[in-house]
């Protein structure tokens, strides 16, 4: 199902991975476990965003550097899945990420490899691919640029700010979902949407109060900040309404695999912007529902068909900042 009148969403994943999801019927520490064959697919946060966007029929292009045997596996899986992509060949071996889903405890443990450093020429090639996708294709114009995930060691400090500048030079919005100093840099560059979780937000800003931390990013230059806040659901802070924020949550928490829930939320925000929706409350509504729908799926990069039903049951509240 292809959506009409929506230009292409571009996602950038500088540190992609082969995502391997193991389902374990109870984990006993220090013991051996017999498990079914894991679900293995191309991953990394931006690729997950692209996969969800593609699942729902919106035009998308996933850009990522890949290398080594794992990189070949990632490329083959993307071809099989049908997710449109541009892969930049690099010398560094593509990393792996392992999720252990304990169906007894209802918990998921994730083990992420760091990734290997890219060469200066690799970063230049990646930038060329991004520029061409954002501004070089008149037949497939871009509507939103999404930069997601961690960066490999030695990455340029201005990588995410540069994505914001490239997007704005092309007249399109930029969404950044990362952690650490990258959040601060993207805020100062004027990212249209930042999407940290509450732990990443506190770590990046040094603020103990979630409200103070989000408003600090707004003060730095971010236009909207969407925060995944665990049991509280998701919150939306916007530069145009500094006196408060929107909160969205389901009446009851869902059980399942939360891996990729944040990526589904980013996909929802990107689709909303691509459709011309800029009202924070509506973006929050979609992002929260899509995130919840991702929890119901076995692996990252897809959402349950129940996303519309979940959206209809959300509790949205306007809260004044203290």
Short mmCIF file of C-alpha atoms in Angstrom, two decimals:
data_model
loop_
_atom_site.label_atom_id
_atom_site.label_comp_id
_atom_site.label_asym_id
_atom_site.label_seq_id
_atom_site.Cartn_x
_atom_site.Cartn_y
_atom_site.Cartn_z
CA UNK A 1 0.00 0.00 0.00
CA UNK A 2 1.72 3.16 -1.20
CA UNK A 3 0.62 6.42 0.36
CA UNK A 4 -0.14 9.19 -2.11
CA UNK A 5 1.10 12.77 -1.94
CA UNK A 6 3.86 12.10 0.58
CA UNK A 7 7.47 12.75 -0.38
CA UNK A 8 10.26 10.40 0.62
CA UNK A 9 11.52 10.16 4.19
CA UNK A 10 15.31 9.76 4.44
CA UNK A 11 16.82 7.91 7.40
CA UNK A 12 20.52 7.87 8.24
CA UNK A 13 22.08 5.16 10.42
CA UNK A 14 25.80 5.79 10.89
CA UNK A 15 26.25 2.73 13.12
CA UNK A 16 23.99 -0.02 11.71
CA UNK A 17 23.90 -3.56 13.03
CA UNK A 18 22.68 -7.05 12.42
CA UNK A 19 19.92 -7.37 15.00
CA UNK A 20 19.55 -10.87 16.45
CA UNK A 21 16.53 -11.49 18.68
CA UNK A 22 16.50 -14.61 20.87
CA UNK A 23 13.32 -15.72 22.63
CA UNK A 24 14.09 -17.50 25.90
CA UNK A 25 11.52 -19.22 28.11
CA UNK A 26 13.07 -18.11 31.37
CA UNK A 27 16.70 -17.16 32.00
CA UNK A 28 18.65 -18.81 34.82
CA UNK A 29 21.84 -16.88 35.51
CA UNK A 30 24.96 -18.98 34.97
CA UNK A 31 23.07 -21.78 33.18
CA UNK A 32 22.86 -23.03 29.60
CA UNK A 33 19.68 -22.40 27.64
CA UNK A 34 18.28 -24.09 24.54
CA UNK A 35 16.58 -21.53 22.30
CA UNK A 36 14.85 -21.42 18.91
CA UNK A 37 16.69 -20.03 15.90
CA UNK A 38 16.99 -16.26 16.45
CA UNK A 39 15.28 -13.71 14.26
CA UNK A 40 18.09 -11.98 12.36
CA UNK A 41 17.60 -8.80 10.35
CA UNK A 42 19.21 -5.54 9.30
CA UNK A 43 19.00 -3.09 12.16
CA UNK A 44 20.23 0.04 13.82
CA UNK A 45 17.80 2.75 14.84
CA UNK A 46 17.47 4.54 11.50
CA UNK A 47 16.98 1.27 9.63
CA UNK A 48 14.26 0.34 12.12
CA UNK A 49 12.59 3.69 11.43
CA UNK A 50 12.74 3.02 7.70
CA UNK A 51 11.37 -0.49 8.13
CA UNK A 52 8.30 0.71 10.05
CA UNK A 53 7.74 3.54 7.56
CA UNK A 54 7.96 1.07 4.67
CA UNK A 55 5.64 -1.40 6.41
CA UNK A 56 2.89 1.22 6.46
CA UNK A 57 3.36 2.13 2.81
CA UNK A 58 5.18 5.46 3.03
CA UNK A 59 8.10 6.21 0.68
CA UNK A 60 11.42 5.96 2.49
CA UNK A 61 15.14 5.54 1.86
CA UNK A 62 17.52 4.08 4.44
CA UNK A 63 21.16 5.20 4.20
CA UNK A 64 23.93 3.43 6.11
CA UNK A 65 27.61 2.42 5.86
CA UNK A 66 28.25 -1.34 5.77
CA UNK A 67 31.32 -3.53 5.70
CA UNK A 68 32.60 -7.08 6.03
CA UNK A 69 30.61 -10.31 6.13
CA UNK A 70 28.03 -8.84 8.51
CA UNK A 71 27.60 -5.92 6.14
CA UNK A 72 26.88 -8.31 3.28
CA UNK A 73 24.31 -10.08 5.44
CA UNK A 74 22.69 -6.74 6.30
CA UNK A 75 22.53 -5.75 2.62
CA UNK A 76 21.02 -9.09 1.61
CA UNK A 77 18.34 -8.86 4.27
CA UNK A 78 17.38 -5.33 3.22
CA UNK A 79 16.99 -6.49 -0.38
CA UNK A 80 14.81 -9.38 0.76
CA UNK A 81 12.68 -7.13 2.98
CA UNK A 82 12.13 -4.63 0.18
CA UNK A 83 13.12 -1.60 2.26
CA UNK A 84 14.60 0.97 -0.19
CA UNK A 85 18.20 1.69 0.75
CA UNK A 86 21.54 3.19 -0.21
CA UNK A 87 24.50 1.45 1.41
CA UNK A 88 27.98 2.97 1.50
CA UNK A 89 30.73 0.36 1.44
CA UNK A 90 33.36 0.76 4.18
CA UNK A 91 36.30 -1.25 5.48
CA UNK A 92 34.96 -1.54 9.04
CA UNK A 93 32.98 -4.68 9.87
CA UNK A 94 29.31 -4.02 10.58
CA UNK A 95 28.48 -4.69 14.23
CA UNK A 96 25.88 -6.97 15.81
CA UNK A 97 23.19 -6.38 18.40
CA UNK A 98 21.62 -9.14 20.48
CA UNK A 99 18.25 -8.96 22.24
CA UNK A 100 17.28 -11.67 24.73
CA UNK A 101 13.51 -11.72 25.24
CA UNK A 102 12.63 -13.58 28.45
CA UNK A 103 9.00 -14.65 28.05
CA UNK A 104 8.73 -15.73 31.70
CA UNK A 105 10.03 -12.56 33.34
CA UNK A 106 8.59 -10.34 30.62
CA UNK A 107 11.93 -8.58 30.26
CA UNK A 108 14.27 -7.90 27.35
CA UNK A 109 18.05 -7.60 27.72
CA UNK A 110 20.03 -5.97 24.92
CA UNK A 111 23.73 -6.33 24.13
CA UNK A 112 25.00 -3.77 21.61
CA UNK A 113 28.46 -3.97 20.10
CA UNK A 114 30.13 -0.57 19.86
CA UNK A 115 30.95 -0.65 16.18
CA UNK A 116 34.27 0.02 14.48
CA UNK A 117 35.71 3.39 13.48
CA UNK A 118 35.16 4.62 9.93
CA UNK A 119 37.90 6.19 7.81
CA UNK A 120 37.75 9.88 6.82
CA UNK A 121 36.96 8.84 3.24
CA UNK A 122 34.07 6.72 4.54
CA UNK A 123 32.52 9.73 6.26
CA UNK A 124 32.90 11.78 3.07
CA UNK A 125 31.20 9.06 1.02
CA UNK A 126 28.38 8.83 3.54
CA UNK A 127 27.86 12.59 3.41
CA UNK A 128 27.73 12.52 -0.41
CA UNK A 129 25.05 9.82 -0.28
CA UNK A 130 23.00 11.88 2.17
CA UNK A 131 23.30 15.08 0.14
CA UNK A 132 22.24 13.28 -3.04
CA UNK A 133 19.22 11.77 -1.31
CA UNK A 134 18.14 15.03 0.31
CA UNK A 135 18.60 17.42 -2.58
CA UNK A 136 19.76 15.57 -5.67
CA UNK A 137 16.70 13.63 -6.83
CA UNK A 138 13.91 15.70 -8.38
CA UNK A 139 11.81 12.64 -9.15
CA UNK A 140 11.91 11.50 -5.52
CA UNK A 141 12.07 14.67 -3.41
CA UNK A 142 12.77 14.34 0.30
CA UNK A 143 10.25 15.44 2.91
CA UNK A 144 12.06 14.70 6.21
CA UNK A 145 15.62 13.77 7.22
CA UNK A 146 15.99 11.43 10.20
CA UNK A 147 19.31 10.78 11.94
CA UNK A 148 19.15 7.95 14.47
CA UNK A 149 21.34 5.98 16.81
CA UNK A 150 24.80 5.91 18.28
CA UNK A 151 27.88 6.88 16.29
CA UNK A 152 30.93 4.66 15.80
CA UNK A 153 34.17 5.60 17.58
CA UNK A 154 35.93 8.64 16.11
CA UNK A 155 32.82 10.02 14.43
CA UNK A 156 32.87 13.74 13.55
CA UNK A 157 31.53 15.75 16.49
CA UNK A 158 29.32 17.74 14.15
CA UNK A 159 27.75 14.74 12.39
CA UNK A 160 24.23 15.31 13.68
CA UNK A 161 24.37 19.13 13.50
CA UNK A 162 25.47 18.71 9.89
CA UNK A 163 22.41 16.56 9.19
CA UNK A 164 20.23 19.33 10.61
CA UNK A 165 21.94 21.92 8.41
CA UNK A 166 21.63 19.75 5.29
CA UNK A 167 17.93 19.28 5.96
CA UNK A 168 17.28 22.96 6.54
CA UNK A 169 19.29 23.96 3.47
CA UNK A 170 16.96 21.68 1.50
CA UNK A 171 13.90 23.22 3.16
CA UNK A 172 12.86 20.09 5.08
CA UNK A 173 12.70 19.27 8.81
CA UNK A 174 15.23 17.15 10.68
CA UNK A 175 14.53 14.60 13.41
CA UNK A 176 17.45 13.43 15.56
CA UNK A 177 17.33 10.45 17.93
CA UNK A 178 20.63 9.89 19.67
CA UNK A 179 22.28 10.06 23.09
CA UNK A 180 25.08 11.84 24.90
CA UNK A 181 26.69 14.98 23.49
CA UNK A 182 24.95 14.41 20.16
CA UNK A 183 21.64 15.47 21.71
CA UNK A 184 23.11 18.79 22.85
CA UNK A 185 24.80 19.41 19.50
CA UNK A 186 21.61 18.67 17.56
CA UNK A 187 19.58 20.96 19.85
CA UNK A 188 21.99 23.82 19.30
CA UNK A 189 21.78 23.22 15.54
CA UNK A 190 18.00 23.73 15.69
CA UNK A 191 16.71 20.18 15.21
CA UNK A 192 12.98 20.21 14.51
CA UNK A 193 12.36 17.18 16.71
CA UNK A 194 14.64 15.53 19.25
CA UNK A 195 13.58 12.10 20.53
CA UNK A 196 15.54 11.00 23.65
CA UNK A 197 14.25 8.73 26.38
CA UNK A 198 14.21 10.04 29.94
CA UNK A 199 17.52 8.37 30.83
CA UNK A 200 19.30 9.83 27.78
CA UNK A 201 17.78 13.22 28.47
CA UNK A 202 19.00 13.34 32.07
CA UNK A 203 22.47 12.09 31.14
CA UNK A 204 22.93 14.59 28.31
CA UNK A 205 21.71 17.68 30.17
CA UNK A 206 22.75 16.89 33.73
CA UNK A 207 19.27 17.93 34.90
CA UNK A 208 17.52 15.75 37.50
CA UNK A 209 14.09 17.07 36.52
CA UNK A 210 12.69 15.73 33.25
CA UNK A 211 10.85 18.99 32.66
CA UNK A 212 13.97 21.09 33.24
CA UNK A 213 16.03 18.83 30.99
CA UNK A 214 13.56 19.00 28.09
CA UNK A 215 13.15 22.77 28.42
CA UNK A 216 16.93 23.14 28.45
CA UNK A 217 17.04 21.54 24.99
CA UNK A 218 14.30 23.92 23.84
CA UNK A 219 16.33 26.86 25.17
CA UNK A 220 19.35 25.62 23.23
CA UNK A 221 17.40 25.72 19.95
CA UNK A 222 15.40 22.50 19.55
CA UNK A 223 11.90 23.12 18.22
CA UNK A 224 10.15 20.09 19.74
CA UNK A 225 11.34 17.46 22.21
CA UNK A 226 9.57 14.09 22.43
CA UNK A 227 10.57 12.13 25.52
CA UNK A 228 9.89 8.45 26.13
CA UNK A 229 9.19 8.33 29.86
CA UNK A 230 8.60 4.69 30.74
CA UNK A 231 5.38 4.16 32.69
CA UNK A 232 4.45 7.81 32.12
CA UNK A 233 4.22 7.18 28.37
CA UNK A 234 5.57 9.91 26.13
CA UNK A 235 5.83 13.68 26.61
CA UNK A 236 5.99 16.51 24.08
CA UNK A 237 7.65 19.85 24.80
CA UNK A 238 7.47 22.59 22.16
CA UNK A 239 9.23 25.92 21.72
CA UNK A 240 5.91 27.66 21.05
CA UNK A 241 4.42 26.59 24.40
CA UNK A 242 7.11 26.92 27.09
CA UNK A 243 4.52 27.03 29.89
CA UNK A 244 3.62 23.35 29.69
CA UNK A 245 3.76 20.08 27.80
CA UNK A 246 1.56 17.27 26.51
CA UNK A 247 1.58 13.82 28.07
CA UNK A 248 0.25 10.69 26.34
CA UNK A 249 -0.13 7.19 27.76
CA UNK A 250 -2.29 4.11 27.52
CA UNK A 251 -4.67 3.25 30.37
CA UNK A 252 -2.59 0.13 31.06
CA UNK A 253 0.98 -0.82 30.22
CA UNK A 254 1.52 -3.41 27.46
CA UNK A 255 3.69 -6.48 27.88
CA UNK A 256 6.03 -7.51 25.09
CA UNK A 257 9.36 -6.62 23.55
CA UNK A 258 10.15 -2.87 23.90
CA UNK A 259 13.14 -3.10 21.54
CA UNK A 260 12.52 -0.65 18.71
CA UNK A 261 9.56 1.09 20.36
CA UNK A 262 11.37 4.41 20.28
CA UNK A 263 12.23 3.90 16.62
CA UNK A 264 8.57 3.32 15.81
CA UNK A 265 7.80 6.60 17.56
CA UNK A 266 10.36 8.38 15.42
CA UNK A 267 8.81 6.82 12.30
CA UNK A 268 5.41 8.17 13.37
CA UNK A 269 6.84 11.67 13.90
CA UNK A 270 8.56 11.57 10.51
CA UNK A 271 5.39 10.46 8.74
CA UNK A 272 3.40 13.19 10.47
CA UNK A 273 5.86 15.87 9.33
CA UNK A 274 5.88 14.40 5.82
CA UNK A 275 2.10 14.79 5.76
CA UNK A 276 2.40 18.42 6.83
CA UNK A 277 1.34 17.86 10.45
CA UNK A 278 3.33 20.06 12.84
CA UNK A 279 1.02 20.29 15.88
CA UNK A 280 2.94 18.68 18.79
CA UNK A 281 -0.18 17.11 20.30
CA UNK A 282 -0.98 15.20 17.11
CA UNK A 283 2.64 14.15 16.58
CA UNK A 284 2.74 12.91 20.18
CA UNK A 285 -0.51 10.98 19.70
CA UNK A 286 0.85 9.10 16.71
CA UNK A 287 4.32 8.54 18.17
CA UNK A 288 2.93 7.10 21.41
CA UNK A 289 0.53 4.76 19.61
CA UNK A 290 3.16 3.50 17.16
CA UNK A 291 5.65 2.97 20.00
CA UNK A 292 3.07 0.95 21.90
CA UNK A 293 2.23 -1.06 18.79
CA UNK A 294 5.92 -1.94 18.39
CA UNK A 295 5.98 -3.52 21.86
CA UNK A 296 3.45 -6.09 20.64
CA UNK A 297 5.79 -7.35 17.90
CA UNK A 298 8.57 -9.95 18.29
CA UNK A 299 11.40 -7.76 16.99
CA UNK A 300 12.34 -4.16 16.27
CA UNK A 301 11.33 -2.57 12.98
CA UNK A 302 7.64 -3.40 12.81
CA UNK A 303 4.40 -2.45 14.54
CA UNK A 304 1.16 -4.24 15.25
CA UNK A 305 -1.89 -3.53 13.07
CA UNK A 306 -3.51 -2.44 16.34
CA UNK A 307 -1.73 0.94 16.22
CA UNK A 308 -4.91 2.83 15.29
CA UNK A 309 -6.88 1.12 18.05
CA UNK A 310 -4.16 2.01 20.55
CA UNK A 311 -4.16 5.60 19.35
CA UNK A 312 -7.90 5.84 19.98
CA UNK A 313 -7.42 4.72 23.61
CA UNK A 314 -4.63 7.11 24.55
CA UNK A 315 -5.01 9.43 27.52
CA UNK A 316 -3.69 12.87 26.53
CA UNK A 317 -3.12 15.50 29.20
CA UNK A 318 -1.82 19.07 29.14
CA UNK A 319 0.42 19.74 32.13
CA UNK A 320 1.76 23.08 33.32
CA UNK A 321 5.51 23.23 33.91
CA UNK A 322 6.46 23.72 37.52
#
